[in-house]
Amino acid sequence: MRLVLLTVVVILPTTVQGVSLEEIEKKRCFNLVREGGRIICILTGHGDYGSFNGGNCSLLCKDQNFSEKLPDGECSTVGLGCNQTVIEKLEHWKSKLNKWLKDVRNMVCTASGTNPIRPRVTKGLRG
């Protein structure tokens, strides 16, 4: 009886936490792919992010006319498993994409005479 209690109290939570951590990491990887994919699709004029193909490690935009492969070194494990190393690579990739997005916004806002931090407020139809 004590052995059963020991198993339930000590071993079961460890197993559950291990599985949960793995699932959390996997979700984190796919969230980073989705977030980076949104930036790529929007900046290339292909709408929003659509889906991720783990087989060829590419993301597809919603308009189905544009796909982009993830950078080298990330593809080999994203579809098979996700760990802290892959998460760090994807975070770096997404950080570079965010910088690209910020630079484009600044360029567009400078050209249009608006402040990228405080966008111009326009009056609605009712004034």
PDB file of N, CA and C in Angstrom, residues 18-115:
ATOM      1  N   GLY A  18       6.594  16.450 -16.676  1.00  0.00           N
ATOM      2  CA  GLY A  18       7.463  16.242 -17.829  1.00  0.00           C
ATOM      3  C   GLY A  18       6.698  16.334 -19.127  1.00  0.00           C
ATOM      4  N   VAL A  19       5.552  15.708 -19.205  1.00  0.00           N
ATOM      5  CA  VAL A  19       4.724  15.765 -20.404  1.00  0.00           C
ATOM      6  C   VAL A  19       4.237  17.187 -20.613  1.00  0.00           C
ATOM      7  N   SER A  20       3.823  17.834 -19.558  1.00  0.00           N
ATOM      8  CA  SER A  20       3.334  19.202 -19.674  1.00  0.00           C
ATOM      9  C   SER A  20       4.422  20.133 -20.187  1.00  0.00           C
ATOM     10  N   LEU A  21       5.642  19.986 -19.684  1.00  0.00           N
ATOM     11  CA  LEU A  21       6.737  20.829 -20.135  1.00  0.00           C
ATOM     12  C   LEU A  21       7.001  20.610 -21.619  1.00  0.00           C
ATOM     13  N   GLU A  22       6.983  19.362 -22.055  1.00  0.00           N
ATOM     14  CA  GLU A  22       7.197  19.052 -23.472  1.00  0.00           C
ATOM     15  C   GLU A  22       6.111  19.689 -24.331  1.00  0.00           C
ATOM     16  N   GLU A  23       4.874  19.583 -23.890  1.00  0.00           N
ATOM     17  CA  GLU A  23       3.772  20.179 -24.646  1.00  0.00           C
ATOM     18  C   GLU A  23       3.856  21.701 -24.646  1.00  0.00           C
ATOM     19  N   ILE A  24       4.265  22.277 -23.538  1.00  0.00           N
ATOM     20  CA  ILE A  24       4.426  23.732 -23.471  1.00  0.00           C
ATOM     21  C   ILE A  24       5.500  24.181 -24.447  1.00  0.00           C
ATOM     22  N   GLU A  25       6.631  23.465 -24.487  1.00  0.00           N
ATOM     23  CA  GLU A  25       7.703  23.816 -25.416  1.00  0.00           C
ATOM     24  C   GLU A  25       7.233  23.693 -26.859  1.00  0.00           C
ATOM     25  N   LYS A  26       6.496  22.624 -27.154  1.00  0.00           N
ATOM     26  CA  LYS A  26       6.007  22.424 -28.519  1.00  0.00           C
ATOM     27  C   LYS A  26       5.067  23.556 -28.925  1.00  0.00           C
ATOM     28  N   LYS A  27       4.161  23.928 -28.025  1.00  0.00           N
ATOM     29  CA  LYS A  27       3.246  25.034 -28.321  1.00  0.00           C
ATOM     30  C   LYS A  27       4.017  26.333 -28.492  1.00  0.00           C
ATOM     31  N   ARG A  28       5.048  26.535 -27.680  1.00  0.00           N
ATOM     32  CA  ARG A  28       5.861  27.752 -27.782  1.00  0.00           C
ATOM     33  C   ARG A  28       6.522  27.819 -29.155  1.00  0.00           C
ATOM     34  N   CYS A  29       7.052  26.697 -29.639  1.00  0.00           N
ATOM     35  CA  CYS A  29       7.678  26.676 -30.967  1.00  0.00           C
ATOM     36  C   CYS A  29       6.671  27.054 -32.042  1.00  0.00           C
ATOM     37  N   PHE A  30       5.517  26.438 -32.022  1.00  0.00           N
ATOM     38  CA  PHE A  30       4.530  26.718 -33.061  1.00  0.00           C
ATOM     39  C   PHE A  30       3.955  28.128 -32.939  1.00  0.00           C
ATOM     40  N   ASN A  31       3.865  28.653 -31.722  1.00  0.00           N
ATOM     41  CA  ASN A  31       3.432  30.046 -31.560  1.00  0.00           C
ATOM     42  C   ASN A  31       4.456  31.004 -32.165  1.00  0.00           C
ATOM     43  N   LEU A  32       5.742  30.713 -31.969  1.00  0.00           N
ATOM     44  CA  LEU A  32       6.783  31.557 -32.557  1.00  0.00           C
ATOM     45  C   LEU A  32       6.748  31.485 -34.079  1.00  0.00           C
ATOM     46  N   VAL A  33       6.513  30.289 -34.625  1.00  0.00           N
ATOM     47  CA  VAL A  33       6.396  30.143 -36.080  1.00  0.00           C
ATOM     48  C   VAL A  33       5.204  30.954 -36.579  1.00  0.00           C
ATOM     49  N   ARG A  34       4.088  30.861 -35.881  1.00  0.00           N
ATOM     50  CA  ARG A  34       2.891  31.604 -36.282  1.00  0.00           C
ATOM     51  C   ARG A  34       3.124  33.111 -36.208  1.00  0.00           C
ATOM     52  N   GLU A  35       3.714  33.579 -35.112  1.00  0.00           N
ATOM     53  CA  GLU A  35       3.954  35.013 -34.944  1.00  0.00           C
ATOM     54  C   GLU A  35       4.925  35.540 -36.000  1.00  0.00           C
ATOM     55  N   GLY A  36       6.012  34.797 -36.246  1.00  0.00           N
ATOM     56  CA  GLY A  36       6.949  35.195 -37.294  1.00  0.00           C
ATOM     57  C   GLY A  36       6.308  35.117 -38.666  1.00  0.00           C
ATOM     58  N   GLY A  37       5.488  34.097 -38.869  1.00  0.00           N
ATOM     59  CA  GLY A  37       4.783  33.937 -40.137  1.00  0.00           C
ATOM     60  C   GLY A  37       3.846  35.091 -40.423  1.00  0.00           C
ATOM     61  N   ARG A  38       3.174  35.576 -39.403  1.00  0.00           N
ATOM     62  CA  ARG A  38       2.282  36.744 -39.583  1.00  0.00           C
ATOM     63  C   ARG A  38       3.068  37.939 -40.098  1.00  0.00           C
ATOM     64  N   ILE A  39       4.236  38.176 -39.509  1.00  0.00           N
ATOM     65  CA  ILE A  39       5.053  39.315 -39.928  1.00  0.00           C
ATOM     66  C   ILE A  39       5.478  39.154 -41.384  1.00  0.00           C
ATOM     67  N   ILE A  40       5.975  37.972 -41.739  1.00  0.00           N
ATOM     68  CA  ILE A  40       6.423  37.731 -43.115  1.00  0.00           C
ATOM     69  C   ILE A  40       5.270  37.895 -44.094  1.00  0.00           C
ATOM     70  N   CYS A  41       4.139  37.279 -43.805  1.00  0.00           N
ATOM     71  CA  CYS A  41       2.996  37.339 -44.732  1.00  0.00           C
ATOM     72  C   CYS A  41       2.479  38.760 -44.899  1.00  0.00           C
ATOM     73  N   ILE A  42       2.377  39.496 -43.810  1.00  0.00           N
ATOM     74  CA  ILE A  42       1.875  40.868 -43.884  1.00  0.00           C
ATOM     75  C   ILE A  42       2.848  41.759 -44.649  1.00  0.00           C
ATOM     76  N   LEU A  43       4.143  41.661 -44.334  1.00  0.00           N
ATOM     77  CA  LEU A  43       5.118  42.534 -44.993  1.00  0.00           C
ATOM     78  C   LEU A  43       5.321  42.197 -46.466  1.00  0.00           C
ATOM     79  N   THR A  44       5.039  40.981 -46.863  1.00  0.00           N
ATOM     80  CA  THR A  44       5.177  40.627 -48.280  1.00  0.00           C
ATOM     81  C   THR A  44       3.874  40.821 -49.041  1.00  0.00           C
ATOM     82  N   GLY A  45       2.836  41.299 -48.343  1.00  0.00           N
ATOM     83  CA  GLY A  45       1.573  41.607 -49.004  1.00  0.00           C
ATOM     84  C   GLY A  45       0.702  40.400 -49.288  1.00  0.00           C
ATOM     85  N   HIS A  46       0.859  39.342 -48.516  1.00  0.00           N
ATOM     86  CA  HIS A  46       0.087  38.120 -48.741  1.00  0.00           C
ATOM     87  C   HIS A  46      -0.902  37.839 -47.615  1.00  0.00           C
ATOM     88  N   GLY A  47      -1.369  38.881 -46.961  1.00  0.00           N
ATOM     89  CA  GLY A  47      -2.365  38.702 -45.914  1.00  0.00           C
ATOM     90  C   GLY A  47      -1.756  38.206 -44.627  1.00  0.00           C
ATOM     91  N   ASP A  48      -2.468  37.356 -43.954  1.00  0.00           N
ATOM     92  CA  ASP A  48      -2.057  36.849 -42.652  1.00  0.00           C
ATOM     93  C   ASP A  48      -1.435  35.465 -42.795  1.00  0.00           C
ATOM     94  N   TYR A  49      -0.855  34.983 -41.712  1.00  0.00           N
ATOM     95  CA  TYR A  49      -0.300  33.633 -41.642  1.00  0.00           C
ATOM     96  C   TYR A  49      -1.427  32.623 -41.807  1.00  0.00           C
ATOM     97  N   GLY A  50      -1.161  31.568 -42.564  1.00  0.00           N
ATOM     98  CA  GLY A  50      -2.179  30.552 -42.780  1.00  0.00           C
ATOM     99  C   GLY A  50      -1.910  29.259 -42.044  1.00  0.00           C
ATOM    100  N   SER A  51      -0.758  28.627 -42.326  1.00  0.00           N
ATOM    101  CA  SER A  51      -0.473  27.329 -41.713  1.00  0.00           C
ATOM    102  C   SER A  51       1.017  27.033 -41.772  1.00  0.00           C
ATOM    103  N   PHE A  52       1.408  25.961 -41.080  1.00  0.00           N
ATOM    104  CA  PHE A  52       2.798  25.508 -41.058  1.00  0.00           C
ATOM    105  C   PHE A  52       2.853  24.076 -41.553  1.00  0.00           C
ATOM    106  N   ASN A  53       3.768  23.787 -42.463  1.00  0.00           N
ATOM    107  CA  ASN A  53       3.969  22.442 -42.982  1.00  0.00           C
ATOM    108  C   ASN A  53       5.256  21.897 -42.383  1.00  0.00           C
ATOM    109  N   GLY A  54       5.129  20.984 -41.429  1.00  0.00           N
ATOM    110  CA  GLY A  54       6.296  20.400 -40.788  1.00  0.00           C
ATOM    111  C   GLY A  54       7.103  19.510 -41.714  1.00  0.00           C
ATOM    112  N   GLY A  55       6.462  18.980 -42.756  1.00  0.00           N
ATOM    113  CA  GLY A  55       7.151  18.098 -43.693  1.00  0.00           C
ATOM    114  C   GLY A  55       8.265  18.787 -44.451  1.00  0.00           C
ATOM    115  N   ASN A  56       7.995  19.977 -44.965  1.00  0.00           N
ATOM    116  CA  ASN A  56       9.050  20.710 -45.673  1.00  0.00           C
ATOM    117  C   ASN A  56       9.469  21.963 -44.900  1.00  0.00           C
ATOM    118  N   CYS A  57       8.988  22.087 -43.690  1.00  0.00           N
ATOM    119  CA  CYS A  57       9.354  23.161 -42.770  1.00  0.00           C
ATOM    120  C   CYS A  57       9.128  24.540 -43.379  1.00  0.00           C
ATOM    121  N   SER A  58       7.922  24.753 -43.862  1.00  0.00           N
ATOM    122  CA  SER A  58       7.601  26.053 -44.442  1.00  0.00           C
ATOM    123  C   SER A  58       6.269  26.542 -43.900  1.00  0.00           C
ATOM    124  N   LEU A  59       6.116  27.857 -43.902  1.00  0.00           N
ATOM    125  CA  LEU A  59       4.845  28.443 -43.501  1.00  0.00           C
ATOM    126  C   LEU A  59       4.151  28.942 -44.755  1.00  0.00           C
ATOM    127  N   LEU A  60       2.842  28.933 -44.724  1.00  0.00           N
ATOM    128  CA  LEU A  60       2.031  29.331 -45.867  1.00  0.00           C
ATOM    129  C   LEU A  60       1.126  30.476 -45.435  1.00  0.00           C
ATOM    130  N   CYS A  61       1.057  31.493 -46.278  1.00  0.00           N
ATOM    131  CA  CYS A  61       0.176  32.627 -45.988  1.00  0.00           C
ATOM    132  C   CYS A  61      -1.259  32.252 -46.343  1.00  0.00           C
ATOM    133  N   LYS A  62      -2.220  32.974 -45.772  1.00  0.00           N
ATOM    134  CA  LYS A  62      -3.636  32.652 -45.975  1.00  0.00           C
ATOM    135  C   LYS A  62      -4.068  32.722 -47.427  1.00  0.00           C
ATOM    136  N   ASP A  63      -3.440  33.599 -48.218  1.00  0.00           N
ATOM    137  CA  ASP A  63      -3.858  33.701 -49.616  1.00  0.00           C
ATOM    138  C   ASP A  63      -3.342  32.532 -50.462  1.00  0.00           C
ATOM    139  N   GLN A  64      -2.566  31.642 -49.856  1.00  0.00           N
ATOM    140  CA  GLN A  64      -2.060  30.419 -50.498  1.00  0.00           C
ATOM    141  C   GLN A  64      -1.086  30.693 -51.648  1.00  0.00           C
ATOM    142  N   ASN A  65      -0.685  31.947 -51.850  1.00  0.00           N
ATOM    143  CA  ASN A  65       0.202  32.297 -52.955  1.00  0.00           C
ATOM    144  C   ASN A  65       1.642  32.507 -52.526  1.00  0.00           C
ATOM    145  N   PHE A  66       1.938  32.345 -51.258  1.00  0.00           N
ATOM    146  CA  PHE A  66       3.293  32.609 -50.790  1.00  0.00           C
ATOM    147  C   PHE A  66       3.628  31.654 -49.661  1.00  0.00           C
ATOM    148  N   SER A  67       4.787  31.029 -49.765  1.00  0.00           N
ATOM    149  CA  SER A  67       5.276  30.202 -48.667  1.00  0.00           C
ATOM    150  C   SER A  67       6.731  30.565 -48.414  1.00  0.00           C
ATOM    151  N   GLU A  68       7.168  30.346 -47.207  1.00  0.00           N
ATOM    152  CA  GLU A  68       8.521  30.693 -46.803  1.00  0.00           C
ATOM    153  C   GLU A  68       9.047  29.593 -45.894  1.00  0.00           C
ATOM    154  N   LYS A  69      10.265  29.133 -46.165  1.00  0.00           N
ATOM    155  CA  LYS A  69      10.883  28.127 -45.297  1.00  0.00           C
ATOM    156  C   LYS A  69      11.466  28.810 -44.068  1.00  0.00           C
ATOM    157  N   LEU A  70      11.452  28.096 -42.963  1.00  0.00           N
ATOM    158  CA  LEU A  70      12.100  28.612 -41.768  1.00  0.00           C
ATOM    159  C   LEU A  70      13.608  28.606 -41.996  1.00  0.00           C
ATOM    160  N   PRO A  71      14.335  29.460 -41.284  1.00  0.00           N
ATOM    161  CA  PRO A  71      15.794  29.501 -41.452  1.00  0.00           C
ATOM    162  C   PRO A  71      16.446  28.159 -41.132  1.00  0.00           C
ATOM    163  N   ASP A  72      17.620  27.938 -41.708  1.00  0.00           N
ATOM    164  CA  ASP A  72      18.364  26.694 -41.469  1.00  0.00           C
ATOM    165  C   ASP A  72      18.604  26.484 -39.981  1.00  0.00           C
ATOM    166  N   GLY A  73      18.595  25.235 -39.584  1.00  0.00           N
ATOM    167  CA  GLY A  73      18.856  24.887 -38.201  1.00  0.00           C
ATOM    168  C   GLY A  73      17.607  24.765 -37.350  1.00  0.00           C
ATOM    169  N   GLU A  74      16.492  25.295 -37.822  1.00  0.00           N
ATOM    170  CA  GLU A  74      15.253  25.204 -37.064  1.00  0.00           C
ATOM    171  C   GLU A  74      14.350  24.126 -37.624  1.00  0.00           C
ATOM    172  N   CYS A  75      14.445  23.901 -38.900  1.00  0.00           N
ATOM    173  CA  CYS A  75      13.539  22.971 -39.568  1.00  0.00           C
ATOM    174  C   CYS A  75      13.724  21.531 -39.135  1.00  0.00           C
ATOM    175  N   SER A  76      14.932  21.142 -38.851  1.00  0.00           N
ATOM    176  CA  SER A  76      15.174  19.735 -38.567  1.00  0.00           C
ATOM    177  C   SER A  76      14.450  19.256 -37.321  1.00  0.00           C
ATOM    178  N   THR A  77      14.126  20.152 -36.412  1.00  0.00           N
ATOM    179  CA  THR A  77      13.515  19.699 -35.166  1.00  0.00           C
ATOM    180  C   THR A  77      12.121  20.244 -34.906  1.00  0.00           C
ATOM    181  N   VAL A  78      11.691  21.267 -35.608  1.00  0.00           N
ATOM    182  CA  VAL A  78      10.379  21.842 -35.294  1.00  0.00           C
ATOM    183  C   VAL A  78       9.273  20.821 -35.480  1.00  0.00           C
ATOM    184  N   GLY A  79       9.293  20.077 -36.589  1.00  0.00           N
ATOM    185  CA  GLY A  79       8.254  19.093 -36.831  1.00  0.00           C
ATOM    186  C   GLY A  79       8.395  17.855 -35.975  1.00  0.00           C
ATOM    187  N   LEU A  80       9.601  17.545 -35.544  1.00  0.00           N
ATOM    188  CA  LEU A  80       9.861  16.320 -34.796  1.00  0.00           C
ATOM    189  C   LEU A  80       9.823  16.516 -33.290  1.00  0.00           C
ATOM    190  N   GLY A  81      10.234  17.641 -32.834  1.00  0.00           N
ATOM    191  CA  GLY A  81      10.258  17.904 -31.404  1.00  0.00           C
ATOM    192  C   GLY A  81      10.791  19.295 -31.158  1.00  0.00           C
ATOM    193  N   CYS A  82      10.477  19.829 -30.038  1.00  0.00           N
ATOM    194  CA  CYS A  82      10.869  21.200 -29.731  1.00  0.00           C
ATOM    195  C   CYS A  82      11.583  21.203 -28.392  1.00  0.00           C
ATOM    196  N   ASN A  83      12.731  21.862 -28.359  1.00  0.00           N
ATOM    197  CA  ASN A  83      13.457  21.971 -27.100  1.00  0.00           C
ATOM    198  C   ASN A  83      13.902  23.416 -26.900  1.00  0.00           C
ATOM    199  N   GLN A  84      14.599  23.678 -25.832  1.00  0.00           N
ATOM    200  CA  GLN A  84      14.996  25.047 -25.497  1.00  0.00           C
ATOM    201  C   GLN A  84      15.891  25.656 -26.570  1.00  0.00           C
ATOM    202  N   THR A  85      16.758  24.863 -27.188  1.00  0.00           N
ATOM    203  CA  THR A  85      17.637  25.366 -28.248  1.00  0.00           C
ATOM    204  C   THR A  85      16.829  25.854 -29.438  1.00  0.00           C
ATOM    205  N   VAL A  86      15.842  25.074 -29.851  1.00  0.00           N
ATOM    206  CA  VAL A  86      14.990  25.457 -30.980  1.00  0.00           C
ATOM    207  C   VAL A  86      14.181  26.699 -30.621  1.00  0.00           C
ATOM    208  N   ILE A  87      13.662  26.749 -29.403  1.00  0.00           N
ATOM    209  CA  ILE A  87      12.905  27.922 -28.959  1.00  0.00           C
ATOM    210  C   ILE A  87      13.779  29.172 -29.055  1.00  0.00           C
ATOM    211  N   GLU A  88      15.026  29.078 -28.607  1.00  0.00           N
ATOM    212  CA  GLU A  88      15.926  30.232 -28.662  1.00  0.00           C
ATOM    213  C   GLU A  88      16.195  30.659 -30.101  1.00  0.00           C
ATOM    214  N   LYS A  89      16.379  29.708 -31.011  1.00  0.00           N
ATOM    215  CA  LYS A  89      16.597  30.039 -32.425  1.00  0.00           C
ATOM    216  C   LYS A  89      15.367  30.714 -33.021  1.00  0.00           C
ATOM    217  N   LEU A  90      14.192  30.187 -32.698  1.00  0.00           N
ATOM    218  CA  LEU A  90      12.958  30.789 -33.207  1.00  0.00           C
ATOM    219  C   LEU A  90      12.722  32.176 -32.613  1.00  0.00           C
ATOM    220  N   GLU A  91      13.056  32.359 -31.341  1.00  0.00           N
ATOM    221  CA  GLU A  91      12.916  33.681 -30.724  1.00  0.00           C
ATOM    222  C   GLU A  91      13.846  34.687 -31.399  1.00  0.00           C
ATOM    223  N   HIS A  92      15.062  34.262 -31.731  1.00  0.00           N
ATOM    224  CA  HIS A  92      16.011  35.137 -32.431  1.00  0.00           C
ATOM    225  C   HIS A  92      15.477  35.486 -33.821  1.00  0.00           C
ATOM    226  N   TRP A  93      14.948  34.495 -34.527  1.00  0.00           N
ATOM    227  CA  TRP A  93      14.354  34.698 -35.857  1.00  0.00           C
ATOM    228  C   TRP A  93      13.200  35.696 -35.778  1.00  0.00           C
ATOM    229  N   LYS A  94      12.319  35.496 -34.806  1.00  0.00           N
ATOM    230  CA  LYS A  94      11.171  36.392 -34.650  1.00  0.00           C
ATOM    231  C   LYS A  94      11.621  37.795 -34.249  1.00  0.00           C
ATOM    232  N   SER A  95      12.653  37.896 -33.441  1.00  0.00           N
ATOM    233  CA  SER A  95      13.192  39.196 -33.052  1.00  0.00           C
ATOM    234  C   SER A  95      13.703  39.962 -34.274  1.00  0.00           C
ATOM    235  N   LYS A  96      14.387  39.269 -35.176  1.00  0.00           N
ATOM    236  CA  LYS A  96      14.859  39.910 -36.409  1.00  0.00           C
ATOM    237  C   LYS A  96      13.684  40.356 -37.270  1.00  0.00           C
ATOM    238  N   LEU A  97      12.631  39.536 -37.324  1.00  0.00           N
ATOM    239  CA  LEU A  97      11.438  39.910 -38.090  1.00  0.00           C
ATOM    240  C   LEU A  97      10.744  41.120 -37.469  1.00  0.00           C
ATOM    241  N   ASN A  98      10.681  41.168 -36.145  1.00  0.00           N
ATOM    242  CA  ASN A  98      10.083  42.325 -35.463  1.00  0.00           C
ATOM    243  C   ASN A  98      10.861  43.602 -35.764  1.00  0.00           C
ATOM    244  N   LYS A  99      12.198  43.496 -35.806  1.00  0.00           N
ATOM    245  CA  LYS A  99      13.019  44.658 -36.153  1.00  0.00           C
ATOM    246  C   LYS A  99      12.728  45.091 -37.585  1.00  0.00           C
ATOM    247  N   TRP A 100      12.599  44.132 -38.478  1.00  0.00           N
ATOM    248  CA  TRP A 100      12.271  44.421 -39.875  1.00  0.00           C
ATOM    249  C   TRP A 100      10.926  45.155 -39.952  1.00  0.00           C
ATOM    250  N   LEU A 101       9.932  44.648 -39.231  1.00  0.00           N
ATOM    251  CA  LEU A 101       8.609  45.270 -39.209  1.00  0.00           C
ATOM    252  C   LEU A 101       8.683  46.700 -38.668  1.00  0.00           C
ATOM    253  N   LYS A 102       9.412  46.884 -37.576  1.00  0.00           N
ATOM    254  CA  LYS A 102       9.559  48.217 -36.984  1.00  0.00           C
ATOM    255  C   LYS A 102      10.237  49.168 -37.967  1.00  0.00           C
ATOM    256  N   ASP A 103      11.290  48.704 -38.636  1.00  0.00           N
ATOM    257  CA  ASP A 103      11.992  49.545 -39.608  1.00  0.00           C
ATOM    258  C   ASP A 103      11.080  49.945 -40.763  1.00  0.00           C
ATOM    259  N   VAL A 104      10.277  49.004 -41.239  1.00  0.00           N
ATOM    260  CA  VAL A 104       9.348  49.306 -42.334  1.00  0.00           C
ATOM    261  C   VAL A 104       8.304  50.310 -41.869  1.00  0.00           C
ATOM    262  N   ARG A 105       7.765  50.122 -40.680  1.00  0.00           N
ATOM    263  CA  ARG A 105       6.774  51.071 -40.141  1.00  0.00           C
ATOM    264  C   ARG A 105       7.368  52.470 -40.020  1.00  0.00           C
ATOM    265  N   ASN A 106       8.598  52.542 -39.493  1.00  0.00           N
ATOM    266  CA  ASN A 106       9.252  53.844 -39.357  1.00  0.00           C
ATOM    267  C   ASN A 106       9.453  54.498 -40.718  1.00  0.00           C
ATOM    268  N   MET A 107       9.851  53.711 -41.701  1.00  0.00           N
ATOM    269  CA  MET A 107      10.078  54.237 -43.039  1.00  0.00           C
ATOM    270  C   MET A 107       8.772  54.758 -43.645  1.00  0.00           C
ATOM    271  N   VAL A 108       7.707  53.982 -43.512  1.00  0.00           N
ATOM    272  CA  VAL A 108       6.409  54.387 -44.057  1.00  0.00           C
ATOM    273  C   VAL A 108       5.891  55.621 -43.332  1.00  0.00           C
ATOM    274  N   CYS A 109       6.005  55.632 -42.018  1.00  0.00           N
ATOM    275  CA  CYS A 109       5.513  56.771 -41.243  1.00  0.00           C
ATOM    276  C   CYS A 109       6.326  58.026 -41.533  1.00  0.00           C
ATOM    277  N   THR A 110       7.635  57.891 -41.706  1.00  0.00           N
ATOM    278  CA  THR A 110       8.469  59.038 -42.042  1.00  0.00           C
ATOM    279  C   THR A 110       8.071  59.597 -43.397  1.00  0.00           C
ATOM    280  N   ALA A 111       7.838  58.711 -44.352  1.00  0.00           N
ATOM    281  CA  ALA A 111       7.451  59.144 -45.699  1.00  0.00           C
ATOM    282  C   ALA A 111       6.077  59.812 -45.699  1.00  0.00           C
ATOM    283  N   SER A 112       5.186  59.362 -44.813  1.00  0.00           N
ATOM    284  CA  SER A 112       3.831  59.928 -44.789  1.00  0.00           C
ATOM    285  C   SER A 112       3.693  61.089 -43.809  1.00  0.00           C
ATOM    286  N   GLY A 113       4.753  61.360 -43.041  1.00  0.00           N
ATOM    287  CA  GLY A 113       4.718  62.474 -42.105  1.00  0.00           C
ATOM    288  C   GLY A 113       4.020  62.174 -40.797  1.00  0.00           C
ATOM    289  N   THR A 114       3.827  60.898 -40.468  1.00  0.00           N
ATOM    290  CA  THR A 114       3.197  60.542 -39.194  1.00  0.00           C
ATOM    291  C   THR A 114       4.244  60.007 -38.241  1.00  0.00           C
ATOM    292  N   ASN A 115       3.917  60.020 -36.971  1.00  0.00           N
ATOM    293  CA  ASN A 115       4.801  59.502 -35.942  1.00  0.00           C
ATOM    294  C   ASN A 115       4.490  58.022 -35.752  1.00  0.00           C
TER     295      ASN A 115
END
